[in-house]
CSV table of C-alpha atoms in Angstrom, one decimal:
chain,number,residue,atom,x,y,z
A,293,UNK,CA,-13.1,-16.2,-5.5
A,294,UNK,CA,-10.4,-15.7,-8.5
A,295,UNK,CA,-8.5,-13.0,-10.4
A,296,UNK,CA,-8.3,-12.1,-13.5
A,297,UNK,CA,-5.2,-10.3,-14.8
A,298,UNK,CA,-6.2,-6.9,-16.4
A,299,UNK,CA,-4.8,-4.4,-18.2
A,300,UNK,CA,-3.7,-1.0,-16.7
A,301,UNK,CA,-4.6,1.0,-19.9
A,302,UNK,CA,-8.3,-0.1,-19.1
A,303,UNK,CA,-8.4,0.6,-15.5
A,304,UNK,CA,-11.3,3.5,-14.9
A,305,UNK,CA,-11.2,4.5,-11.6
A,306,UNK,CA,-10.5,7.8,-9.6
A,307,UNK,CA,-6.7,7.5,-7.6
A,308,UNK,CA,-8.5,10.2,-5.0
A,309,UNK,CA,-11.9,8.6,-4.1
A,310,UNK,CA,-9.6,4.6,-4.3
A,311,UNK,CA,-6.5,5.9,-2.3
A,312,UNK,CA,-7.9,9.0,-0.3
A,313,UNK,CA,-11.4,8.4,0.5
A,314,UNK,CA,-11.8,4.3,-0.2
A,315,UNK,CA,-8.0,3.5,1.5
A,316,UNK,CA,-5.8,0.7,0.6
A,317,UNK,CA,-4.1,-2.1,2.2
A,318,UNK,CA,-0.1,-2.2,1.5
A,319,UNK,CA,1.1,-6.2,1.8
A,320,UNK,CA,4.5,-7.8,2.3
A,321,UNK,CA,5.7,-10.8,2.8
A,322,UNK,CA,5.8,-14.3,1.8
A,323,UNK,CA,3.5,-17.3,2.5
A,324,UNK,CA,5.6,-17.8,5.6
A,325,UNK,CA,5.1,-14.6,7.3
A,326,UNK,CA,3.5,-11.3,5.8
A,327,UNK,CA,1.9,-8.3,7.7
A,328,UNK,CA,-0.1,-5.8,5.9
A,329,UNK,CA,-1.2,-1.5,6.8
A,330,UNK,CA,-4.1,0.7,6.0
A,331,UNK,CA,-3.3,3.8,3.8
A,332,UNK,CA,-5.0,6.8,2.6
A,333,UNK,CA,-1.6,8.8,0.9
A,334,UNK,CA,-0.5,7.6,-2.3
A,335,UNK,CA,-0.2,8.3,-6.1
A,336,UNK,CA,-0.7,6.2,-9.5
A,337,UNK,CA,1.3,7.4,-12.4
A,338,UNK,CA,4.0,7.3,-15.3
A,339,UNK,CA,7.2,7.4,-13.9
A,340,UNK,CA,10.8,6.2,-16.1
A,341,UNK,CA,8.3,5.2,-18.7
A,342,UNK,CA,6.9,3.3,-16.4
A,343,UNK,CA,2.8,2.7,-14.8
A,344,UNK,CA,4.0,3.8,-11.1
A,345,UNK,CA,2.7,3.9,-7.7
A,346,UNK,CA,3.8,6.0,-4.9
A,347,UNK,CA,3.1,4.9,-1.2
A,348,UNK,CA,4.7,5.9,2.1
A,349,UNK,CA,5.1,4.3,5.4
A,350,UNK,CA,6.4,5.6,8.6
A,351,UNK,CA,9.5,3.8,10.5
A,352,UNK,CA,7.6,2.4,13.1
A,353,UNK,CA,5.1,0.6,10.6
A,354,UNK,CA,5.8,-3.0,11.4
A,355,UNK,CA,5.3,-3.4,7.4
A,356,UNK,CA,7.7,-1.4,6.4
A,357,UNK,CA,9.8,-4.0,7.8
A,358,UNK,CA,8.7,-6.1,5.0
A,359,UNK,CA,8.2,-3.7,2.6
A,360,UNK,CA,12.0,-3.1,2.7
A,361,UNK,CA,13.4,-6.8,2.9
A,362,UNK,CA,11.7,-7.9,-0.8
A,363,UNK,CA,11.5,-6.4,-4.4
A,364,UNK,CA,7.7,-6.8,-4.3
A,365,UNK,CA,4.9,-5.9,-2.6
A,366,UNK,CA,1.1,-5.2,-3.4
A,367,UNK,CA,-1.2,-2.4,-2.9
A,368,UNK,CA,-5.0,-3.5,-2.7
A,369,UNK,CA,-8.4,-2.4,-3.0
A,370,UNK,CA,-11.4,-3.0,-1.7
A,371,UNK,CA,-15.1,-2.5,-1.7
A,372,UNK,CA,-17.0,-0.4,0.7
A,373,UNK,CA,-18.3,-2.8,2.7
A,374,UNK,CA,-14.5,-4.0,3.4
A,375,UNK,CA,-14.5,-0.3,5.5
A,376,UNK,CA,-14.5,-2.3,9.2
A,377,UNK,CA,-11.7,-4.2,8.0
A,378,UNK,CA,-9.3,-1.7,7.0
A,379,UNK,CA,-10.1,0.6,9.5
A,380,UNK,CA,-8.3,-2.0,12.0
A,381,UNK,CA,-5.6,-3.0,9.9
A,382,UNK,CA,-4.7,1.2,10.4
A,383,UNK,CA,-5.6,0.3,14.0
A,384,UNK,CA,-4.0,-3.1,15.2
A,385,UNK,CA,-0.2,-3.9,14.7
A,386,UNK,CA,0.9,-7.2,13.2
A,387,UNK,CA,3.8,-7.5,15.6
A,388,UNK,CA,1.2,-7.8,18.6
A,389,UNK,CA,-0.8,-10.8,17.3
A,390,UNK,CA,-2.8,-12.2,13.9
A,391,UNK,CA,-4.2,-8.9,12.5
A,392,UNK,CA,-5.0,-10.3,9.4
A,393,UNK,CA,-6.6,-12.7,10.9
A,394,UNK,CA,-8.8,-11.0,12.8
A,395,UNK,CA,-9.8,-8.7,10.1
A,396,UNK,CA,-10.8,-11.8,8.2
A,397,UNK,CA,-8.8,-11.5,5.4
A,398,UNK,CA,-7.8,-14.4,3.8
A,399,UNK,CA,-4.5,-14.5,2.2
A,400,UNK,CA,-3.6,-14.7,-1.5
A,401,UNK,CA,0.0,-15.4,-2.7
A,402,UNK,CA,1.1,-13.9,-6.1
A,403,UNK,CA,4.7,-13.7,-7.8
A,404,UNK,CA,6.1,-14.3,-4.1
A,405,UNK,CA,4.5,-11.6,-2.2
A,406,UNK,CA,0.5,-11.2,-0.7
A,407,UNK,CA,-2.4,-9.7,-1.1
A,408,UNK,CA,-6.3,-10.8,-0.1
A,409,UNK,CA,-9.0,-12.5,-1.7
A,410,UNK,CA,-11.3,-10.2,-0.3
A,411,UNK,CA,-9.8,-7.6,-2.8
A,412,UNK,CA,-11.7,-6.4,-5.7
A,413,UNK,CA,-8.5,-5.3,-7.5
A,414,UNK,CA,-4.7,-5.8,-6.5
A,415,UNK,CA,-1.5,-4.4,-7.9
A,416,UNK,CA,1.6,-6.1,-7.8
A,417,UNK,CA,4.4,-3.9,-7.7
A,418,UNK,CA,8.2,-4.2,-7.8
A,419,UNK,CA,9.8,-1.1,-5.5
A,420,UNK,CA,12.3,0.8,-7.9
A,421,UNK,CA,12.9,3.8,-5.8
A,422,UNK,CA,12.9,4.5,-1.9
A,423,UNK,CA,13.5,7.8,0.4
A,424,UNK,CA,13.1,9.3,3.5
A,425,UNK,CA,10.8,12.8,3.5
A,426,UNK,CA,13.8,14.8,5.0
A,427,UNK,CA,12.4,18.3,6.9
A,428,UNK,CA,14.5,20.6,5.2
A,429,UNK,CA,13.1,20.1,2.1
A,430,UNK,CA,9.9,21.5,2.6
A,431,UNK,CA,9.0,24.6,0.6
A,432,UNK,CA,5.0,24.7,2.7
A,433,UNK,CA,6.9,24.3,5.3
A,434,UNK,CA,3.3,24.1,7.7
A,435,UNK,CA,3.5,20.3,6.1
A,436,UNK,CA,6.3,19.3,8.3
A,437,UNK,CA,4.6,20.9,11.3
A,438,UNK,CA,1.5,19.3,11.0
A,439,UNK,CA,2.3,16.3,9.9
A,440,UNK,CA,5.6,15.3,11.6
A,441,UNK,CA,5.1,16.5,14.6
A,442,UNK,CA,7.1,13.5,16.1
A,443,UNK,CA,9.4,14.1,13.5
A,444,UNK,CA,8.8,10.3,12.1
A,445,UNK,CA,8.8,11.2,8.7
A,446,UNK,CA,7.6,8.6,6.1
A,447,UNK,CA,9.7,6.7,3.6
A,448,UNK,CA,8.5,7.4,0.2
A,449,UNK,CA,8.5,4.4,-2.3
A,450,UNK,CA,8.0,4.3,-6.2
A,451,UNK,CA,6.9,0.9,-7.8
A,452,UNK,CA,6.1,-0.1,-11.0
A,453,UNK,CA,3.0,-1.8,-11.2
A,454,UNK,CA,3.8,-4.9,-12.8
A,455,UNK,CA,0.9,-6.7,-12.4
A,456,UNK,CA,-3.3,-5.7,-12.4
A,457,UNK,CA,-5.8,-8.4,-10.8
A,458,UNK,CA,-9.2,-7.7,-11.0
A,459,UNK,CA,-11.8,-9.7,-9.3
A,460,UNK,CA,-14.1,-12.0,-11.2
A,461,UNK,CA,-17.5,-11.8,-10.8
């Protein structure tokens, strides 16, 4: 299977049904050692005159480990039938064994960060912004209660998509 690079401008999907309903993967890492993480939370968007995404990861997430030691990191999606696969990369953690592995993903190494040829599009994105979700600044503040109620509050990060890969046919 290959890529083809796309153009954003020409990208017709819906960010809720692909993020919130279809999930992601969010890869790190070189060729050496990468480790990858299911979301379902995340924006697409102009930013600093720039095509942006917005994805957050907890502080225990072994990838945010990765996430934060490079510039670059990809977000990916897949098709439906991919549904088994990312339900156990939200599942299984990278730091206890081959994940990636035994989701049967095979690995696919762009501008020194990885994504999966399984994909059926992949952004690559370099990070430009990171911070911590900080309690106090909630204005519903039912948010923090429901969703931090072990008080490990995500990292938000905005990247500029620099690169669209679509899958060939």
């Amino acid at each position: 299977m290959s890529f083809r690079e796309g153009k954003i401008e020409e990208l017709q999907f819906n960010p809720f049904t692909k993020i919130g309903k279809e999930w992601l993967l969010i890869t790190a890492g070189d060729e050496k050692k990468h480790n990858t993480m299911t979301a379902s939370w995340g924006g697409v968007g102009v930013l600093w005159g720039k095509n942006v995404v917005t994805t957050y990861i907890r502080p225990q997430r072994y990838t945010k480990e990765f996430v934060d030691a490079q510039d670059v990191f990809t977000i990916t999606f897949f098709g439906e039938n991919c549904r088994e696969t990312l339900a156990l990369c939200g599942k299984v953690s990278g730091r206890d064994g081959d994940k990636i592995k035994e989701a049967g993903l095979t690995p696919y190494f762009v501008d020194g960060t990885t994504a999966f040829e399984e994909a059926e599009m992949i952004f690559v994105c370099r990070k430009l912004y990171a911070d911590e979700i900080k309690p106090e600044k909630f204005i519903a503040t039912e948010n923090d209660a429901r969703w931090y109620p072990e008080k490990d509050y995500h990292t938000m990060y905005i990247a500029e998509i620099t690169k669209v890969l679509v899958k060939e046919a």
